[in-house]
Amino acid sequence: MEKSQEPPELLDCVGFGEGLCCLQIPLLSIVAMKICTTRGLCYLFFSLQTMSSSIKIESVVKEKNRMGECPVWEERENALVYVDINSQKVCRWNAVTNKVQSVPVGTMAEETVPGVRARRQGALYTLYPDYSVVKQLDQVDISNGLDWSLDHRTFFHIDSLTYAVHAFSYDVHTGKIACPKLVYHLEKEEQMPDGMCIDTEGKLWVACIDGGRVIRLDPETGKRIQTVMLPASRITSCCFGGKDYSEMYVTSAYDGLDETALAKEPQAGEIFKITGLDVKGIPQNFYAA
């Protein structure tokens, strides 16, 4: 059964007629109910919510990001490095001092109209240690989630506007990718996939922008196995970090929300820390020239 902080679907039901039916539901709470009657019987459909007391979500960076993205845990400095794309800056949050440093950098593609860019103009490249560059994919919309399986034989990729996660065979010696296959296509309520990371069990964690959640996927079965809801809808990316990589850091954005939505989401654009997931991440792979 999928772990979830929110009721993703109707999970159980009970019917009663002349007799009395009692239902005991440990560790679950009823958050919605629908009553139907047919043939003299009354059916109550319960939408259930898992009460996982171990999972804790807190905002650790309250400085708002227009488009927070690309979190990377910097183990030596005990810090989280991330970018605010639309503010064109790279930031570092120190977990010990709780201070944020930022440096302005970079440029990005022009929008054809506000919020809209030309389709399939992107590509995915490999940068080799000798600084040579090879194009791996073209006609890409938005390359977002990138990660590798624990044995480095599979490359996982998210092109956000496909609303899906794909896997490719990966040659660790040449860096070539091939044989794409679908891992998971997001459900309507999950909205669009964005950033992604992997845990020590080889499961993928995908941030769902406009879906207000991160989801855990089993790439072997193509099934979603966990959902964690967050207090902001525009969830952009995630990574593991902390002393033993048992903490998950999640970036978010406030760009794209109007005044009414912002009033309902006062934490939009903040960075969150999730603990109690009962799984750890792995250290970031670094480019070696």
Short mmCIF file of N, CA and C in Angstrom, two decimals, residues 168-252:
data_model
loop_
_atom_site.label_atom_id
_atom_site.label_comp_id
_atom_site.label_asym_id
_atom_site.label_seq_id
_atom_site.Cartn_x
_atom_site.Cartn_y
_atom_site.Cartn_z
N PHE A 168 17.14 5.33 -19.49
CA PHE A 168 18.00 4.99 -20.63
C PHE A 168 19.10 4.04 -20.14
N SER A 169 19.52 3.13 -20.99
CA SER A 169 20.73 2.37 -20.66
C SER A 169 21.90 3.35 -20.70
N TYR A 170 22.88 3.13 -19.83
CA TYR A 170 24.00 4.06 -19.71
C TYR A 170 25.32 3.29 -19.72
N ASP A 171 26.22 3.73 -20.56
CA ASP A 171 27.56 3.14 -20.63
C ASP A 171 28.50 4.01 -19.81
N VAL A 172 28.93 3.49 -18.66
CA VAL A 172 29.74 4.29 -17.74
C VAL A 172 31.11 4.64 -18.34
N HIS A 173 31.57 3.87 -19.33
CA HIS A 173 32.88 4.12 -19.92
C HIS A 173 32.83 5.21 -21.01
N THR A 174 31.72 5.25 -21.75
CA THR A 174 31.62 6.22 -22.85
C THR A 174 30.66 7.37 -22.55
N GLY A 175 29.80 7.18 -21.55
CA GLY A 175 28.81 8.20 -21.25
C GLY A 175 27.62 8.20 -22.20
N LYS A 176 27.53 7.23 -23.08
CA LYS A 176 26.44 7.16 -24.05
C LYS A 176 25.16 6.64 -23.40
N ILE A 177 24.03 7.19 -23.85
CA ILE A 177 22.74 6.70 -23.40
C ILE A 177 21.98 6.13 -24.60
N ALA A 178 21.10 5.15 -24.33
CA ALA A 178 20.37 4.50 -25.43
C ALA A 178 19.13 3.82 -24.85
N CYS A 179 18.29 3.31 -25.73
CA CYS A 179 17.13 2.48 -25.39
C CYS A 179 16.21 3.14 -24.36
N PRO A 180 15.61 4.28 -24.71
CA PRO A 180 14.72 4.93 -23.76
C PRO A 180 13.46 4.12 -23.49
N LYS A 181 13.00 4.15 -22.25
CA LYS A 181 11.74 3.50 -21.90
C LYS A 181 11.04 4.31 -20.82
N LEU A 182 9.73 4.24 -20.82
CA LEU A 182 8.92 4.97 -19.84
C LEU A 182 9.01 4.30 -18.48
N VAL A 183 9.29 5.10 -17.46
CA VAL A 183 9.27 4.61 -16.08
C VAL A 183 7.93 4.90 -15.43
N TYR A 184 7.48 6.16 -15.58
CA TYR A 184 6.24 6.57 -14.90
C TYR A 184 5.68 7.81 -15.57
N HIS A 185 4.37 7.79 -15.81
CA HIS A 185 3.67 8.97 -16.32
C HIS A 185 2.85 9.55 -15.19
N LEU A 186 3.01 10.84 -14.92
CA LEU A 186 2.37 11.44 -13.77
C LEU A 186 0.85 11.47 -13.90
N GLU A 187 0.18 11.29 -12.75
CA GLU A 187 -1.27 11.40 -12.68
C GLU A 187 -1.66 12.88 -12.75
N LYS A 188 -2.92 13.12 -13.07
CA LYS A 188 -3.41 14.49 -13.26
C LYS A 188 -3.15 15.36 -12.03
N GLU A 189 -3.43 14.81 -10.84
CA GLU A 189 -3.29 15.61 -9.62
C GLU A 189 -1.83 15.86 -9.26
N GLU A 190 -0.91 15.08 -9.83
CA GLU A 190 0.51 15.26 -9.55
C GLU A 190 1.12 16.38 -10.39
N GLN A 191 0.41 16.78 -11.44
CA GLN A 191 0.82 17.88 -12.31
C GLN A 191 2.13 17.54 -13.05
N MET A 192 3.10 18.44 -13.02
CA MET A 192 4.29 18.32 -13.87
C MET A 192 5.53 17.92 -13.07
N PRO A 193 6.31 16.95 -13.59
CA PRO A 193 7.54 16.57 -12.90
C PRO A 193 8.63 17.61 -13.10
N ASP A 194 9.45 17.79 -12.08
CA ASP A 194 10.53 18.77 -12.16
C ASP A 194 11.84 18.09 -11.77
N GLY A 195 12.43 18.47 -10.65
CA GLY A 195 13.69 17.87 -10.25
C GLY A 195 13.52 16.49 -9.65
N MET A 196 14.65 15.78 -9.49
CA MET A 196 14.58 14.38 -9.06
C MET A 196 15.87 13.98 -8.35
N CYS A 197 15.76 13.01 -7.42
CA CYS A 197 16.95 12.43 -6.80
C CYS A 197 16.67 10.96 -6.52
N ILE A 198 17.68 10.23 -6.06
CA ILE A 198 17.56 8.79 -5.83
C ILE A 198 18.00 8.48 -4.41
N ASP A 199 17.41 7.43 -3.80
CA ASP A 199 17.78 7.05 -2.44
C ASP A 199 18.62 5.77 -2.45
N THR A 200 19.01 5.33 -1.25
CA THR A 200 19.91 4.17 -1.13
C THR A 200 19.22 2.86 -1.51
N GLU A 201 17.91 2.88 -1.65
CA GLU A 201 17.17 1.69 -2.07
C GLU A 201 16.92 1.69 -3.58
N GLY A 202 17.46 2.70 -4.27
CA GLY A 202 17.31 2.77 -5.72
C GLY A 202 15.97 3.32 -6.17
N LYS A 203 15.23 3.92 -5.25
CA LYS A 203 13.94 4.50 -5.60
C LYS A 203 14.11 5.99 -5.94
N LEU A 204 13.28 6.47 -6.85
CA LEU A 204 13.36 7.85 -7.32
C LEU A 204 12.39 8.74 -6.56
N TRP A 205 12.83 9.95 -6.26
CA TRP A 205 11.98 10.97 -5.65
C TRP A 205 11.83 12.11 -6.65
N VAL A 206 10.59 12.43 -6.98
CA VAL A 206 10.31 13.42 -8.03
C VAL A 206 9.51 14.58 -7.44
N ALA A 207 10.00 15.80 -7.67
CA ALA A 207 9.27 17.00 -7.26
C ALA A 207 8.20 17.32 -8.30
N CYS A 208 7.00 17.64 -7.83
CA CYS A 208 5.87 17.89 -8.73
C CYS A 208 5.48 19.36 -8.66
N ILE A 209 5.90 20.12 -9.66
CA ILE A 209 5.58 21.53 -9.67
C ILE A 209 4.09 21.71 -9.98
N ASP A 210 3.45 22.55 -9.22
CA ASP A 210 2.01 22.79 -9.23
C ASP A 210 1.22 21.63 -8.63
N GLY A 211 1.93 20.58 -8.21
CA GLY A 211 1.28 19.46 -7.54
C GLY A 211 1.46 19.47 -6.04
N GLY A 212 2.36 20.34 -5.54
CA GLY A 212 2.54 20.51 -4.10
C GLY A 212 3.04 19.27 -3.38
N ARG A 213 3.88 18.49 -4.03
CA ARG A 213 4.30 17.22 -3.42
C ARG A 213 5.61 16.72 -4.02
N VAL A 214 6.20 15.76 -3.32
CA VAL A 214 7.23 14.91 -3.90
C VAL A 214 6.70 13.48 -3.86
N ILE A 215 6.98 12.72 -4.90
CA ILE A 215 6.52 11.35 -4.97
C ILE A 215 7.71 10.41 -5.08
N ARG A 216 7.56 9.25 -4.49
CA ARG A 216 8.61 8.23 -4.55
C ARG A 216 8.18 7.14 -5.52
N LEU A 217 9.05 6.82 -6.46
CA LEU A 217 8.74 5.87 -7.51
C LEU A 217 9.68 4.67 -7.45
N ASP A 218 9.14 3.51 -7.78
CA ASP A 218 9.96 2.31 -7.95
C ASP A 218 10.23 2.17 -9.45
N PRO A 219 11.45 2.40 -9.90
CA PRO A 219 11.73 2.34 -11.34
C PRO A 219 11.64 0.93 -11.91
N GLU A 220 11.67 -0.08 -11.06
CA GLU A 220 11.56 -1.47 -11.53
C GLU A 220 10.11 -1.81 -11.89
N THR A 221 9.17 -1.35 -11.07
CA THR A 221 7.76 -1.68 -11.29
C THR A 221 6.98 -0.57 -11.98
N GLY A 222 7.56 0.65 -11.98
CA GLY A 222 6.85 1.79 -12.54
C GLY A 222 5.71 2.27 -11.68
N LYS A 223 5.74 1.93 -10.38
CA LYS A 223 4.66 2.30 -9.47
C LYS A 223 5.08 3.43 -8.54
N ARG A 224 4.12 4.27 -8.20
CA ARG A 224 4.34 5.26 -7.14
C ARG A 224 4.13 4.56 -5.81
N ILE A 225 5.07 4.73 -4.88
CA ILE A 225 4.98 4.02 -3.61
C ILE A 225 4.87 4.95 -2.41
N GLN A 226 5.04 6.24 -2.62
CA GLN A 226 4.90 7.18 -1.50
C GLN A 226 4.64 8.58 -2.03
N THR A 227 3.85 9.33 -1.27
CA THR A 227 3.57 10.72 -1.58
C THR A 227 3.76 11.55 -0.32
N VAL A 228 4.49 12.64 -0.42
CA VAL A 228 4.66 13.57 0.69
C VAL A 228 4.18 14.94 0.23
N MET A 229 3.14 15.45 0.87
CA MET A 229 2.59 16.76 0.53
C MET A 229 3.37 17.86 1.27
N LEU A 230 3.49 19.01 0.62
CA LEU A 230 4.21 20.15 1.20
C LEU A 230 3.33 21.39 1.22
N PRO A 231 3.69 22.38 2.03
CA PRO A 231 2.83 23.57 2.19
C PRO A 231 3.02 24.62 1.10
N ALA A 232 3.36 24.20 -0.09
CA ALA A 232 3.49 25.10 -1.24
C ALA A 232 3.19 24.27 -2.48
N SER A 233 2.56 24.87 -3.46
CA SER A 233 2.16 24.11 -4.64
C SER A 233 3.29 23.97 -5.67
N ARG A 234 4.14 25.01 -5.78
CA ARG A 234 5.15 25.02 -6.84
C ARG A 234 6.45 24.39 -6.32
N ILE A 235 6.41 23.08 -6.14
CA ILE A 235 7.57 22.32 -5.66
C ILE A 235 8.45 21.99 -6.86
N THR A 236 9.73 22.36 -6.78
CA THR A 236 10.57 22.35 -7.97
C THR A 236 11.65 21.26 -8.01
N SER A 237 12.26 20.94 -6.88
CA SER A 237 13.33 19.95 -6.90
C SER A 237 13.60 19.44 -5.49
N CYS A 238 14.44 18.41 -5.39
CA CYS A 238 14.71 17.80 -4.09
C CYS A 238 16.07 17.12 -4.11
N CYS A 239 16.68 17.02 -2.94
CA CYS A 239 17.92 16.27 -2.79
C CYS A 239 18.04 15.81 -1.35
N PHE A 240 18.84 14.78 -1.12
CA PHE A 240 19.12 14.34 0.24
C PHE A 240 20.37 15.06 0.75
N GLY A 241 20.42 15.25 2.07
CA GLY A 241 21.56 15.90 2.67
C GLY A 241 21.58 15.67 4.17
N GLY A 242 22.33 16.51 4.86
CA GLY A 242 22.49 16.34 6.29
C GLY A 242 23.66 15.42 6.60
N LYS A 243 23.91 15.24 7.90
CA LYS A 243 25.09 14.50 8.34
C LYS A 243 25.15 13.09 7.78
N ASP A 244 24.02 12.40 7.72
CA ASP A 244 24.00 11.02 7.21
C ASP A 244 23.07 10.87 6.01
N TYR A 245 22.76 11.97 5.36
CA TYR A 245 21.89 11.99 4.18
C TYR A 245 20.50 11.42 4.45
N SER A 246 20.03 11.62 5.68
CA SER A 246 18.68 11.17 6.03
C SER A 246 17.65 12.29 5.91
N GLU A 247 18.11 13.49 5.59
CA GLU A 247 17.21 14.63 5.43
C GLU A 247 16.99 14.91 3.94
N MET A 248 15.78 15.28 3.60
CA MET A 248 15.50 15.69 2.23
C MET A 248 15.24 17.19 2.19
N TYR A 249 15.89 17.87 1.26
CA TYR A 249 15.70 19.30 1.07
C TYR A 249 14.92 19.53 -0.22
N VAL A 250 13.90 20.37 -0.12
CA VAL A 250 12.97 20.58 -1.22
C VAL A 250 12.86 22.07 -1.52
N THR A 251 13.09 22.43 -2.78
CA THR A 251 12.97 23.83 -3.20
C THR A 251 11.57 24.11 -3.73
N SER A 252 11.21 25.38 -3.72
CA SER A 252 9.90 25.78 -4.24
C SER A 252 10.00 27.15 -4.91
#
